[in-house]
Structure formats: C-alpha cells, structure tokens
PDB file of C-alpha atoms in Angstrom:
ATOM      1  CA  UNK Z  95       1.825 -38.683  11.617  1.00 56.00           C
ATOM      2  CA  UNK Z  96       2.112 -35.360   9.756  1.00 70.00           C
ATOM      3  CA  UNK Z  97       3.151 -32.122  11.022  1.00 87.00           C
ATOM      4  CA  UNK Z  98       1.093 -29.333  11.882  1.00 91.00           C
ATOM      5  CA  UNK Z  99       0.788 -26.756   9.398  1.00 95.00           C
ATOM      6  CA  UNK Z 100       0.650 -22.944  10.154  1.00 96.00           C
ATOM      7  CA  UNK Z 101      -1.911 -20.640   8.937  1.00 97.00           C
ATOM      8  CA  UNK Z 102      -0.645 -16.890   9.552  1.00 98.00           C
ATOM      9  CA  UNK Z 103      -3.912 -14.879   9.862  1.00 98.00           C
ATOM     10  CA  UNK Z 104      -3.569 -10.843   9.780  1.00 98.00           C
ATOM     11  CA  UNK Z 105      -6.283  -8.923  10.206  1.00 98.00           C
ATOM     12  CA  UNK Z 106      -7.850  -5.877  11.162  1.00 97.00           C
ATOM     13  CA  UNK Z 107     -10.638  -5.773  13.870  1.00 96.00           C
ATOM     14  CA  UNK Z 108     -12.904  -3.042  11.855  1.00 94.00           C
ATOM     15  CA  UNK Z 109     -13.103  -5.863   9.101  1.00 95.00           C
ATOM     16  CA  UNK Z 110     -16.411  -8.345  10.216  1.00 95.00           C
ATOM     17  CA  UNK Z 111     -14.895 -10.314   7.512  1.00 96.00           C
ATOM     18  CA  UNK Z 112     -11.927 -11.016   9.445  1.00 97.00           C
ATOM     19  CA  UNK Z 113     -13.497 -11.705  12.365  1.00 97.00           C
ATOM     20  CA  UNK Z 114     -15.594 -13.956  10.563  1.00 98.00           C
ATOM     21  CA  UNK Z 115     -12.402 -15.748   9.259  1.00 97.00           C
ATOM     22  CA  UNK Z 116     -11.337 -15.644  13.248  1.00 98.00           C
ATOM     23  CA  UNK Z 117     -13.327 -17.246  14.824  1.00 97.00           C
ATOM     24  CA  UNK Z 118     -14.360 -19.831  11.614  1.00 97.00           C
ATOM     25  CA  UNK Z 119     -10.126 -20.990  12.038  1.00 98.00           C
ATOM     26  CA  UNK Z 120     -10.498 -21.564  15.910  1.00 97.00           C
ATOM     27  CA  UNK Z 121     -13.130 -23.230  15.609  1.00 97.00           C
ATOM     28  CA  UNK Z 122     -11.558 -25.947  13.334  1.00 96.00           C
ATOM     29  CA  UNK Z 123      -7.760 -25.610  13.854  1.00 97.00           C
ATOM     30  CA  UNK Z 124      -8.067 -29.115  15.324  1.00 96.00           C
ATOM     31  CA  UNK Z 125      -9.476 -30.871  13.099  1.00 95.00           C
ATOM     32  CA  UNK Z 126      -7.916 -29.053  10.078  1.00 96.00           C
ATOM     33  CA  UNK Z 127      -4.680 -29.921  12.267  1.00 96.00           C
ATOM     34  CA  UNK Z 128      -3.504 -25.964  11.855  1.00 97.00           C
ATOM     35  CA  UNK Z 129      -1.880 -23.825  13.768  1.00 97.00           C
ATOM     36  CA  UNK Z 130      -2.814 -20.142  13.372  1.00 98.00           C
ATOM     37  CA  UNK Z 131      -0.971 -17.680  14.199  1.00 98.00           C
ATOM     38  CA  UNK Z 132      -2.220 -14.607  14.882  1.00 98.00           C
ATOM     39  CA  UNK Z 133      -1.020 -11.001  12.968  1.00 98.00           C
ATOM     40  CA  UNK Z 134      -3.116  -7.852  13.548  1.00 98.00           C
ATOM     41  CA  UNK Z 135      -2.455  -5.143  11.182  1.00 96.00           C
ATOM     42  CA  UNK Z 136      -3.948  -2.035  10.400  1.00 95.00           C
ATOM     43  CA  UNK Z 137      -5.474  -2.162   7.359  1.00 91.00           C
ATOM     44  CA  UNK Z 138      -5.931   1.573   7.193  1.00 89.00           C
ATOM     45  CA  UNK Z 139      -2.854   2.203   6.564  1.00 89.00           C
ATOM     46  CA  UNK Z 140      -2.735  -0.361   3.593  1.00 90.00           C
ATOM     47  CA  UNK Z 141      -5.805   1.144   2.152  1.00 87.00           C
ATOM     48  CA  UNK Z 142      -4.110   4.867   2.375  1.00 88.00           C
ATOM     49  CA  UNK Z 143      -0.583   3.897   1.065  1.00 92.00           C
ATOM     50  CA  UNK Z 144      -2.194   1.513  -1.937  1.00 93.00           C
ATOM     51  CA  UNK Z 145      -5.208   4.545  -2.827  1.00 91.00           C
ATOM     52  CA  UNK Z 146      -7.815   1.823  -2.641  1.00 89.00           C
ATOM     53  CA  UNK Z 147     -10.877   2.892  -0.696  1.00 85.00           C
ATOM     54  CA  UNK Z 148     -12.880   0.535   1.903  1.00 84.00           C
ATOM     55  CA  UNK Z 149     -15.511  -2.060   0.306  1.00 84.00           C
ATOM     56  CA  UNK Z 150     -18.369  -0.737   2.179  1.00 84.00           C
ATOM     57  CA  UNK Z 151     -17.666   2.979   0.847  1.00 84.00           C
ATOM     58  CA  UNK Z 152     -18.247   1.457  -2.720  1.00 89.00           C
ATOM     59  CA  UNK Z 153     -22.184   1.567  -3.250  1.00 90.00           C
ATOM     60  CA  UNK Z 154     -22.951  -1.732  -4.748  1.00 94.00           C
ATOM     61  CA  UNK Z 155     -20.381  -3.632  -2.850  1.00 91.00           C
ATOM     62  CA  UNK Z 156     -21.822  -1.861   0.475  1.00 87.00           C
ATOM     63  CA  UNK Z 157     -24.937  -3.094  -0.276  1.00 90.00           C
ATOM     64  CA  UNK Z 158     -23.891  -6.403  -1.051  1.00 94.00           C
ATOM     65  CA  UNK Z 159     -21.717  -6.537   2.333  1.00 92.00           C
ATOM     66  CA  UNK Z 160     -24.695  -5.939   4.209  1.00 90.00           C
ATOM     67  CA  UNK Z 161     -26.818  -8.822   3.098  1.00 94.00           C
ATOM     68  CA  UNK Z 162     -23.623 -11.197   2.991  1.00 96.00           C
ATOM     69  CA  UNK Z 163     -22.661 -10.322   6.802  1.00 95.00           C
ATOM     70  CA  UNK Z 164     -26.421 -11.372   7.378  1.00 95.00           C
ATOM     71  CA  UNK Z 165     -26.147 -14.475   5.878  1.00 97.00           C
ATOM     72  CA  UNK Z 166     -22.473 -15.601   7.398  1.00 97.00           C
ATOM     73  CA  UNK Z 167     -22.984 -14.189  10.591  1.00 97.00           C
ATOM     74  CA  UNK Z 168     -26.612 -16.519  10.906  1.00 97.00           C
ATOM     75  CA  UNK Z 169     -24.363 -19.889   9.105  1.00 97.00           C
ATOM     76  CA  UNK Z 170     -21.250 -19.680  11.363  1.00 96.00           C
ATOM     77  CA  UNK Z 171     -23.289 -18.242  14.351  1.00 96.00           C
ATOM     78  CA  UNK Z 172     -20.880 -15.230  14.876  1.00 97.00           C
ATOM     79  CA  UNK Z 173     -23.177 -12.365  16.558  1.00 96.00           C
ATOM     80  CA  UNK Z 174     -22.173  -9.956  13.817  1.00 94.00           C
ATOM     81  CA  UNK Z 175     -24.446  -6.885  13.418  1.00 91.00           C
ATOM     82  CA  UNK Z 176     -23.473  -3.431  11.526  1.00 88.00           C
ATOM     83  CA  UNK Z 177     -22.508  -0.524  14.052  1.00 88.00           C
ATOM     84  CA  UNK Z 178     -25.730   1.979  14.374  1.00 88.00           C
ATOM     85  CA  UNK Z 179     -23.531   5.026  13.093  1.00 87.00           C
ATOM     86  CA  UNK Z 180     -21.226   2.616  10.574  1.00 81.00           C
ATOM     87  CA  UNK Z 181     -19.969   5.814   8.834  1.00 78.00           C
ATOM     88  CA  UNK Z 182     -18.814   7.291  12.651  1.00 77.00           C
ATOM     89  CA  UNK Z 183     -17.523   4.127  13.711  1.00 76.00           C
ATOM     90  CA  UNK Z 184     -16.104   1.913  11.187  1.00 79.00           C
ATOM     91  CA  UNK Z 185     -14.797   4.938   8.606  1.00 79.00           C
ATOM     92  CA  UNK Z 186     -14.514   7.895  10.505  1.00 82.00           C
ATOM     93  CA  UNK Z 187     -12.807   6.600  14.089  1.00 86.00           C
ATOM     94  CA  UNK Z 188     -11.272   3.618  12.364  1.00 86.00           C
ATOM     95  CA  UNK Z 189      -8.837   0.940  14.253  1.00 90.00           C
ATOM     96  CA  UNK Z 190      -5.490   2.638  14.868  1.00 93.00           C
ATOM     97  CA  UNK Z 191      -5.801   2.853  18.257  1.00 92.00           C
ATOM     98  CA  UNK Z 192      -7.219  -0.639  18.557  1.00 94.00           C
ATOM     99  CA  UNK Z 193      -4.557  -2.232  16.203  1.00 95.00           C
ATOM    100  CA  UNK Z 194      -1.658  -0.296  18.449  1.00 94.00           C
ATOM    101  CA  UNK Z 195      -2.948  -2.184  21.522  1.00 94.00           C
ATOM    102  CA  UNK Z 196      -3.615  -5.539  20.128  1.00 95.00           C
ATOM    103  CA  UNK Z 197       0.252  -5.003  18.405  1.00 95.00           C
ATOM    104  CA  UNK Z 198       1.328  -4.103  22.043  1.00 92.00           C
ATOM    105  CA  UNK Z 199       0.088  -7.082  23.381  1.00 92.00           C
ATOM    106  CA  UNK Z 200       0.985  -9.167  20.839  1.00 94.00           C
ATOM    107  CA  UNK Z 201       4.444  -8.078  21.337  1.00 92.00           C
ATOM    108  CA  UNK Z 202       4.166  -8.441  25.658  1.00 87.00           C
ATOM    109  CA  UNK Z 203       2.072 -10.711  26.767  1.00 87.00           C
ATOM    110  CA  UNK Z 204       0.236 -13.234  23.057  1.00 91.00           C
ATOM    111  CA  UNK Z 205      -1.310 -15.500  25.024  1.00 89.00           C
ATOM    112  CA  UNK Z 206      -3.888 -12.721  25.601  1.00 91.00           C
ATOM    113  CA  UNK Z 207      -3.837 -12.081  21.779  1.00 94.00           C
ATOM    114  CA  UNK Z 208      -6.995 -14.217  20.996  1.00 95.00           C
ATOM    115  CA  UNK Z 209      -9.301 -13.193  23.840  1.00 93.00           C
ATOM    116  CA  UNK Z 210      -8.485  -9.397  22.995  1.00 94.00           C
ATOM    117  CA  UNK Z 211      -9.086  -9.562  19.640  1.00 96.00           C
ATOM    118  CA  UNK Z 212     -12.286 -10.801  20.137  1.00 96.00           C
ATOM    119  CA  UNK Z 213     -13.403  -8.563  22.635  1.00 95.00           C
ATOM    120  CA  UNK Z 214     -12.606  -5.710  20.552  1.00 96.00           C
ATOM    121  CA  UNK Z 215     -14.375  -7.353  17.639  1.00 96.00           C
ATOM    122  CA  UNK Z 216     -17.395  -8.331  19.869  1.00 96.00           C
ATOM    123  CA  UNK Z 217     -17.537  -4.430  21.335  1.00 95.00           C
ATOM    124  CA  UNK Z 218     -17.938  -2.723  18.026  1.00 94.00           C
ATOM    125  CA  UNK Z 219     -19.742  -5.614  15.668  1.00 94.00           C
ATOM    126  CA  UNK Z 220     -21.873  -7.105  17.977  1.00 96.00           C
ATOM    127  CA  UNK Z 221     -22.637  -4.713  21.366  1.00 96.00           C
ATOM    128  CA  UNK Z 222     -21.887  -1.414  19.017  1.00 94.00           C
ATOM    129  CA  UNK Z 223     -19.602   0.327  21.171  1.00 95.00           C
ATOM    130  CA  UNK Z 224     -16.395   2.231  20.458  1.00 93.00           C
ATOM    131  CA  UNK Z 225     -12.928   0.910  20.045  1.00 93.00           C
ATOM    132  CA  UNK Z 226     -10.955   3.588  20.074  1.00 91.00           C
ATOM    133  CA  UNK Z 227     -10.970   5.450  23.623  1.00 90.00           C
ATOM    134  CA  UNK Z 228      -8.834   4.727  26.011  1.00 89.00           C
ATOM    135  CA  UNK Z 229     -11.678   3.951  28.523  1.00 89.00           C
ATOM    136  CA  UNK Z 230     -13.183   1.473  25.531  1.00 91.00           C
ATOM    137  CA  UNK Z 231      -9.749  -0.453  25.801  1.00 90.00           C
ATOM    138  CA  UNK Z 232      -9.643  -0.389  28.958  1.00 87.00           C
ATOM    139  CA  UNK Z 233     -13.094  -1.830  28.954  1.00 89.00           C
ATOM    140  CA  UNK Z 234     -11.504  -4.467  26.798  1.00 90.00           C
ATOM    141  CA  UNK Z 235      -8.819  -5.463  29.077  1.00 85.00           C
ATOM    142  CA  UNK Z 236     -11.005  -6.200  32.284  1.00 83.00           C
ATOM    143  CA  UNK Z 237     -13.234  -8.361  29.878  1.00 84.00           C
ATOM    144  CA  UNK Z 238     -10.603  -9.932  28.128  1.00 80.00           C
ATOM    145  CA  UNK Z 239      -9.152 -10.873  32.095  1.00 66.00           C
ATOM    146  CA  UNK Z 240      -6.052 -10.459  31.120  1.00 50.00           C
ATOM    147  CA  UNK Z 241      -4.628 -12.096  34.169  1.00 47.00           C
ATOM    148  CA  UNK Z 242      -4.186  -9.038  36.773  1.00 49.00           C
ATOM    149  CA  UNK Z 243      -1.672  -7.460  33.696  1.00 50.00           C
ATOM    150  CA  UNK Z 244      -2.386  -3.617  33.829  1.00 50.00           C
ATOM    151  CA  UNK Z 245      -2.111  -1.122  31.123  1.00 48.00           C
ATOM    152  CA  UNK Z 246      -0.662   2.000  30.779  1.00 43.00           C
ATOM    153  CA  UNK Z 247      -2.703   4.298  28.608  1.00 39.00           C
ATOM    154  CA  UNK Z 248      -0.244   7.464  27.482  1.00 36.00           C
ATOM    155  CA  UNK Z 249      -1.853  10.875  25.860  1.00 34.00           C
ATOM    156  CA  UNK Z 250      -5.123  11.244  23.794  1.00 35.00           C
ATOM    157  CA  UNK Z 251      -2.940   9.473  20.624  1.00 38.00           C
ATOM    158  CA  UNK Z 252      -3.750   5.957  22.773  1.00 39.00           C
ATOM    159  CA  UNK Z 253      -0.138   4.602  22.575  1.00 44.00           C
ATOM    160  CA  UNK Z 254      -0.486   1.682  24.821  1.00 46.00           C
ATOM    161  CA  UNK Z 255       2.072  -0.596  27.242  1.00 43.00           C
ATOM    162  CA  UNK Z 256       1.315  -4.086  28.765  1.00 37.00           C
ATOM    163  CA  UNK Z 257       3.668  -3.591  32.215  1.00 33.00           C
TER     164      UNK Z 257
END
C-alpha cells in the first residue's frame, strides 16, 4: 500500500481563492490519499515586500474575479459571495489581525486550525462581517467551539494568545 502524501497548503483567509482551494482539499484528501497540512500566511505582507498589487485592484482581472468566484463558488458549492464594501473590507482592513490569530493557534492548540480558518473565511465571504476586531475573533472562537480554550485579546494591535 503506498504512503500518504502531504500537500502543504498556505493561505490567506482574505483570498476566496484559497478558501476555495480549502475546502475543495478536505473534501477529497481521502480519496486523493493526502494529507494537508495547513500554513496560514499573510499574504499582505508578500504583496508589500514583492511591489505586486492585489488581483482584484487590477481592473480587468477584478472583473474577471467576480464572474469566476460566481461560477466556482455555484460548482464546488462553497457559499462564497463578495463583501458589500470589498474595498473597506478585503483592501483597506486586510487580514493581519486574522492571520496573527490563526498563526497563534496554529502554534497552541492545530487541531482547531481547520474549524477557525473556516469560520473566519465563512464571516467575511459568505455572512460579510469583519475579521479584524477583536470582538469579530472572538466571535470566531465561540463558533469555531474551540473546546472551552479562552483567548486573550492584548491592545487595539489584536496580538492574540490561546491560554
């Protein structure tokens, strides 16, 4: 019998393309007979560092997003829809807080890693609701039922500890 391979996925949670990817590897890791692990990352910071500037911000790729989402989000039934203020929420606020707590948990407690991620993705591409204040995550965590774990929310910079 062959050994499992292991897919590393890393991924942001304002990307609906990598939430897309996600949920698309669950759903098959068994019967591709994959492992994934997961790697959040903030792709912010990438984008900054490298000068490149977000898909959506490019006209004709924006427009092209759009009506792709559509389509992938109706094919692999992922409730994907774009946030009502995308230029507020997706560019403006970005993920840094988000990406600092699902790096935090990833670091105390992964077995919650999954079930966070997709709450987070859930609250801003499907229920279109911020990710980034501390009572959002917090939000998160109770949904996520991260097994009676608390979390420790420190200053307005949302700098987060699983105790």
């Amino acid at each position: 019998m062959s050994q499992r391979k292991v897919l590393e996925l890393f991924y942001d949670v304002v990307s609906p393309y990598s939430w897309l990817g996600f949920e698309i590897l669950l759903r098959y890791k068994n019967i591709w007979k994959i492992d994934i692990q997961l790697r959040p990352g903030f792709t912010g910071g990438i984008m900054h560092a490298t000068g490149n500037t977000p898909p959506a911000m490019v006209p004709r790729k924006g427009a092209y997003m759009s009506r792709d989402l559509e389509r992938l989000s109706e094919f692999y039934e992922v409730p994907l829809r774009n946030p009502s203020d995308f230029f507020n929420s997706i560019i403006k606020k970005g993920s840094l807080s988000a990406m600092r707590f699902l790096t935090a948990v990833q670091m105390s407690h992964p077995e919650f890693l999954e079930e966070v991620s997709r709450e987070l993705w859930v609250r801003i591409w499907s229920e279109d609701k911020d990710i980034t204040e501390p009572e959002s995550i917090l939000q998160v965590r109770i949904r996520a039922h991260s097994n009676g774990h608390s979390i420790a929310l420190y200053n307005h910079r949302l700098l987060f500890v699983l105790l």
